[in-house]
Amino acid sequence: AQKVTQAQTEISVVEKEDVTLDCVYETRDTTYYLFWYKQPPSGELVFLIRRNSFDEQNEISGRYSWNFQKSTSSFNFTITASQVVDSAVYFCALSGGAGGTSYGKLTFGQGTILTVHP
Amino acid sequence: NAGVTQTPKFQVLKTGQSMTLQCAQDMNHEYMSWYRQDPGMGLRLIHYSVGAGITDQGEVPNGYNVSRSTTEDFPLRLLSAAPSQTSVYFCASSSPGLLSTQYFGPGTRLTVL
C-alpha cells in the first residue's frame, strides 16, 4: 500500500521568510511519481510539480524549489522569500506502479496549511 | 479548452436522497477519477476509470456508483445520501503514460443533513 505523510499540519511564517514543507512517502513500486499541489482559499487544486522516481535532480522554479531524496523517501518543498499570496494548503501526492493504470490514481498526504503574515 | 468541469458547485441533500455529481473534460483524457476531501485527511480516491466502459474502486467506494459511457463524462452517483458523505468532491482527468499529470475540476461542496 502507498502512503504519504505530511507531518506539518499548519505552518505560520512572516512574509519574506523561507519555509519548507515536508513530505515523506512509502511505496513498494520501483516506478512512481511524486506531485505537489496547491489549494488556495478559493478551493481549486493547482498543479505545481511532478517528479519521477528515476530523477533525483532538485528543481528550482522561481521562489519554489523541491528536494527529492530516494534514500530518505522524501520530497520536500521550499518557498523562498514567502509572500502573502503563498498562503494555501499544500498537498504532496504519489502515484505509481509498474502498470500504466496506476498513473491515474493519486495517494495524497493530509496537507499542510501555510499562512504567511504580512 | 474548458478543462475539467463539475456541476453543481454546491448542493444540500437530506439523508436518503439521491443525486448525481457531474464531471466532464474536453482534453480527450482516458483516465478520470473522483476524490473526496475531508478536513485533516487530504483527498481520498473514490472511483476511477481508465477508459469508456472501464471503472474500478478506489480507497473509499462505499455509497457511490460510477459509470463511464463516454470519454468525456464521468458522473458520480450517491444512491442514498448519508451525513458521512458531507465533503468536497473533486473530479480529475489525465492522459495515460509516464508524463501524465492529473488536472482537477473546481470541486462540488456537498452537505447532507
Coordinates of N, CA and C in Angstrom, one line a residue, chain B:
Chain B
N1 N -10.0 25.5 -24.3 CA -10.5 24.3 -23.6 C -11.0 24.7 -22.2
A2 N -12.2 24.1 -21.8 CA -12.7 24.3 -20.5 C -12.0 23.5 -19.5
G3 N -11.3 22.5 -19.9 CA -10.6 21.6 -18.9 C -11.5 20.7 -18.3
V4 N -11.5 20.6 -16.9 CA -12.4 19.7 -16.2 C -13.5 20.5 -15.6
T5 N -14.7 20.2 -15.9 CA -15.8 21.0 -15.3 C -16.7 20.1 -14.4
Q6 N -17.2 20.7 -13.3 CA -18.0 19.9 -12.4 C -19.3 20.7 -12.1
T7 N -20.4 20.0 -12.0 CA -21.7 20.6 -11.6 C -22.4 19.7 -10.7
P8 N -23.1 20.2 -9.7 CA -23.2 21.7 -9.3 C -21.9 22.0 -8.5
K9 N -21.8 23.3 -8.1 CA -20.7 23.7 -7.2 C -21.1 23.5 -5.8
F10 N -22.3 23.7 -5.5 CA -22.8 23.5 -4.1 C -24.1 22.6 -4.2
Q11 N -24.3 21.8 -3.1 CA -25.5 21.0 -3.1 C -25.8 20.6 -1.6
V12 N -27.1 20.8 -1.2 CA -27.5 20.3 0.1 C -28.5 19.2 -0.1
L13 N -28.3 18.1 0.5 CA -29.3 17.0 0.4 C -29.8 16.6 1.8
K14 N -30.9 15.9 1.8 CA -31.3 15.3 3.1 C -30.9 13.9 3.1
T15 N -30.8 13.3 4.2 CA -30.4 11.9 4.3 C -31.4 11.0 3.6
G16 N -30.8 10.1 2.8 CA -31.6 9.2 2.0 C -31.9 9.7 0.5
Q17 N -31.7 10.9 0.3 CA -31.9 11.4 -1.1 C -30.8 10.9 -2.0
S18 N -31.1 10.9 -3.3 CA -30.1 10.5 -4.3 C -29.7 11.7 -5.2
M19 N -28.5 11.7 -5.7 CA -28.2 12.7 -6.7 C -26.9 12.2 -7.5
T20 N -26.7 13.0 -8.5 CA -25.5 12.7 -9.4 C -24.7 13.9 -9.5
L21 N -23.4 13.8 -9.2 CA -22.4 14.8 -9.4 C -21.9 14.7 -10.8
Q22 N -21.9 15.7 -11.6 CA -21.5 15.6 -13.0 C -20.0 16.1 -13.1
C23 N -19.3 15.4 -14.0 CA -17.9 15.7 -14.3 C -17.7 15.5 -15.8
A24 N -17.1 16.5 -16.4 CA -16.8 16.4 -17.9 C -15.5 17.0 -18.1
Q25 N -14.8 16.5 -19.1 CA -13.5 17.0 -19.6 C -13.4 17.0 -21.1
D26 N -12.7 18.1 -21.6 CA -12.6 18.2 -23.0 C -11.2 18.1 -23.5
M27 N -10.4 17.4 -22.8 CA -9.0 17.2 -23.2 C -8.7 15.8 -23.7
N28 N -9.8 15.1 -24.0 CA -9.6 13.7 -24.5 C -8.8 12.8 -23.6
H29 N -8.9 13.0 -22.3 CA -8.1 12.2 -21.4 C -8.8 10.9 -21.2
E30 N -8.0 9.8 -21.1 CA -8.6 8.5 -20.9 C -8.9 8.2 -19.4
Y31 N -8.0 8.8 -18.6 CA -8.2 8.5 -17.1 C -9.0 9.6 -16.5
M32 N -10.0 9.2 -15.7 CA -10.8 10.1 -14.9 C -11.0 9.5 -13.5
S33 N -11.1 10.4 -12.5 CA -11.1 9.9 -11.1 C -12.0 10.8 -10.3
W34 N -12.5 10.3 -9.2 CA -13.3 11.1 -8.2 C -12.6 10.9 -6.9
Y35 N -12.4 12.1 -6.2 CA -11.8 12.1 -4.9 C -12.8 12.9 -4.0
R36 N -12.7 12.6 -2.7 CA -13.4 13.4 -1.7 C -12.3 14.0 -0.8
Q37 N -12.6 15.2 -0.4 CA -11.7 15.9 0.5 C -12.4 16.2 1.9
D38 N -11.8 15.7 2.9 CA -12.3 15.9 4.2 C -11.2 16.6 5.1
P39 N -11.6 17.4 6.0 CA -10.6 18.1 6.8 C -9.6 17.2 7.5
G40 N -8.3 17.5 7.4 CA -7.3 16.7 8.0 C -7.0 15.4 7.4
M41 N -7.7 15.1 6.3 CA -7.4 13.8 5.6 C -7.0 13.8 4.2
G42 N -6.7 15.0 3.7 CA -6.3 15.1 2.3 C -7.4 14.7 1.4
L43 N -7.0 14.3 0.2 CA -8.0 13.8 -0.8 C -7.9 12.3 -0.8
R44 N -9.0 11.6 -0.9 CA -9.1 10.2 -1.0 C -9.8 9.7 -2.2
L45 N -9.3 8.7 -2.9 CA -9.8 8.2 -4.1 C -11.1 7.4 -3.9
I46 N -12.2 7.8 -4.6 CA -13.4 7.1 -4.5 C -13.5 6.0 -5.6
H47 N -13.5 6.4 -6.8 CA -13.6 5.6 -8.0 C -12.7 6.2 -9.1
Y48 N -12.3 5.3 -10.0 CA -11.6 5.8 -11.2 C -11.9 5.0 -12.4
S49 N -11.5 5.6 -13.5 CA -11.8 4.9 -14.8 C -10.6 5.1 -15.7
V50 N -10.2 4.1 -16.4 CA -9.1 4.2 -17.4 C -9.6 4.2 -18.8
G51 N -10.9 4.3 -19.0 CA -11.4 4.5 -20.3 C -12.9 4.2 -20.3
A52 N -13.6 4.6 -21.4 CA -15.0 4.3 -21.5 C -15.3 2.9 -21.3
G53 N -16.3 2.6 -20.4 CA -16.7 1.3 -20.1 C -15.9 0.6 -19.0
I54 N -14.9 1.2 -18.5 CA -14.0 0.6 -17.5 C -13.9 1.5 -16.3
T55 N -14.4 0.9 -15.2 CA -14.3 1.6 -13.9 C -13.8 0.7 -12.8
D56 N -13.3 1.3 -11.7 CA -12.8 0.4 -10.6 C -12.8 1.2 -9.4
Q57 N -12.8 0.6 -8.2 CA -12.9 1.2 -6.9 C -11.6 1.8 -6.5
G58 N -11.7 2.8 -5.7 CA -10.6 3.4 -5.1 C -10.6 3.1 -3.6
E59 N -10.1 4.0 -2.8 CA -9.9 3.7 -1.4 C -11.3 3.8 -0.6
V60 N -12.2 4.6 -1.0 CA -13.4 4.8 -0.2 C -14.6 4.7 -1.2
P61 N -14.9 3.6 -1.7 CA -16.0 3.5 -2.8 C -17.4 3.3 -2.2
N62 N -17.6 2.9 -0.9 CA -18.9 2.6 -0.4 C -19.8 3.8 -0.4
G63 N -21.0 3.5 -1.0 CA -22.1 4.6 -1.0 C -22.1 5.3 -2.3
Y64 N -21.1 5.0 -3.2 CA -21.0 5.7 -4.5 C -21.0 4.7 -5.7
N65 N -21.6 5.2 -6.8 CA -21.6 4.4 -8.0 C -21.1 5.3 -9.1
V66 N -20.4 4.7 -10.1 CA -19.9 5.4 -11.2 C -20.2 4.6 -12.5
S67 N -20.2 5.3 -13.6 CA -20.2 4.6 -14.9 C -19.4 5.5 -15.9
R68 N -19.0 5.0 -17.0 CA -18.2 5.8 -17.9 C -18.7 5.3 -19.3
S69 N -19.7 6.0 -19.8 CA -20.2 5.7 -21.2 C -19.5 6.4 -22.3
T70 N -18.9 7.5 -22.0 CA -18.1 8.3 -23.0 C -16.8 8.7 -22.4
T71 N -15.9 9.1 -23.2 CA -14.5 9.5 -22.8 C -14.7 10.8 -22.0
E72 N -15.7 11.7 -22.4 CA -15.7 13.0 -21.8 C -16.4 13.0 -20.4
D73 N -17.3 12.1 -20.1 CA -18.1 12.3 -18.9 C -17.9 11.1 -17.9
F74 N -17.9 11.5 -16.6 CA -17.7 10.5 -15.5 C -18.5 10.9 -14.3
P75 N -19.8 10.6 -14.3 CA -20.7 11.0 -13.2 C -20.5 10.2 -12.0
L76 N -20.7 10.8 -10.9 CA -20.7 10.1 -9.6 C -22.1 10.1 -8.9
R77 N -22.6 8.9 -8.6 CA -23.9 8.8 -8.1 C -23.9 8.5 -6.6
L78 N -24.7 9.2 -5.9 CA -25.0 8.9 -4.5 C -26.4 8.3 -4.5
L79 N -26.6 7.1 -4.1 CA -27.9 6.4 -4.2 C -28.8 6.8 -3.0
S80 N -28.2 6.8 -1.9 CA -28.9 7.2 -0.6 C -27.9 7.9 0.3
A81 N -28.0 9.3 0.2 CA -27.0 10.1 0.8 C -27.1 9.9 2.4
A82 N -25.9 10.0 2.9 CA -25.7 9.9 4.4 C -24.9 11.1 4.9
P83 N -25.1 11.5 6.1 CA -24.3 12.7 6.6 C -22.8 12.5 6.5
S84 N -22.3 11.2 6.5 CA -20.9 10.9 6.4 C -20.4 11.2 5.0
Q85 N -21.3 11.5 4.1 CA -20.8 11.9 2.7 C -20.7 13.4 2.5
T86 N -21.0 14.1 3.6 CA -20.7 15.5 3.5 C -19.2 15.8 3.3
S87 N -18.9 16.4 2.2 CA -17.5 16.6 1.8 C -17.4 17.5 0.6
V88 N -16.2 17.7 0.2 CA -15.9 18.4 -1.1 C -15.4 17.3 -2.1
Y89 N -16.1 17.3 -3.2 CA -15.8 16.3 -4.2 C -15.0 16.9 -5.4
F90 N -13.9 16.2 -5.7 CA -13.2 16.7 -6.9 C -13.1 15.6 -7.9
C91 N -13.3 16.0 -9.2 CA -13.1 15.1 -10.3 C -11.8 15.5 -11.0
A92 N -11.1 14.5 -11.5 CA -9.8 14.7 -12.1 C -9.7 13.9 -13.4
S93 N -8.8 14.4 -14.3 CA -8.6 13.6 -15.5 C -7.1 13.7 -15.9
S94 N -6.7 12.7 -16.6 CA -5.3 12.7 -17.0 C -5.2 11.8 -18.3
S95 N -4.1 12.0 -19.0 CA -3.8 11.1 -20.1 C -3.0 9.9 -19.6
P96 N -3.0 8.8 -20.2 CA -2.1 7.7 -19.7 C -0.7 8.0 -20.1
G97 N 0.2 7.2 -19.4 CA 1.6 7.4 -19.8 C 2.4 8.0 -18.6
L98 N 3.7 7.9 -18.8 CA 4.6 8.3 -17.7 C 4.6 9.8 -17.4
L99 N 4.2 10.6 -18.4 CA 4.3 12.0 -18.2 C 2.9 12.6 -17.8
S100 N 2.0 11.7 -17.5 CA 0.7 12.3 -17.2 C 0.6 13.0 -15.9
T101 N -0.2 14.1 -15.9 CA -0.5 14.9 -14.7 C -2.0 15.0 -14.6
Q102 N -2.5 14.8 -13.3 CA -3.9 14.9 -13.1 C -4.3 16.4 -13.0
Y103 N -5.4 16.7 -13.8 CA -5.9 18.0 -13.7 C -7.3 17.9 -13.0
F104 N -7.5 18.8 -12.1 CA -8.7 18.7 -11.2 C -9.8 19.8 -11.6
G105 N -11.0 19.4 -11.4 CA -12.1 20.3 -11.6 C -12.2 21.2 -10.4
P106 N -13.1 22.1 -10.4 CA -13.2 23.1 -9.3 C -13.8 22.6 -8.0
G107 N -14.4 21.4 -8.1 CA -15.0 20.8 -6.8 C -16.5 21.1 -6.7
T108 N -17.1 20.2 -6.0 CA -18.5 20.3 -5.6 C -18.6 20.1 -4.1
R109 N -19.1 21.1 -3.4 CA -19.3 21.1 -1.9 C -20.7 20.5 -1.6
L110 N -20.7 19.3 -1.0 CA -21.9 18.6 -0.7 C -22.1 18.6 0.8
T111 N -23.3 19.0 1.2 CA -23.8 18.8 2.6 C -25.0 17.9 2.7
V112 N -24.9 16.9 3.5 CA -26.0 16.0 3.7 C -26.5 16.2 5.1
L113 N -27.8 16.6 5.2 CA -28.4 16.9 6.5 C -29.0 15.7 7.1

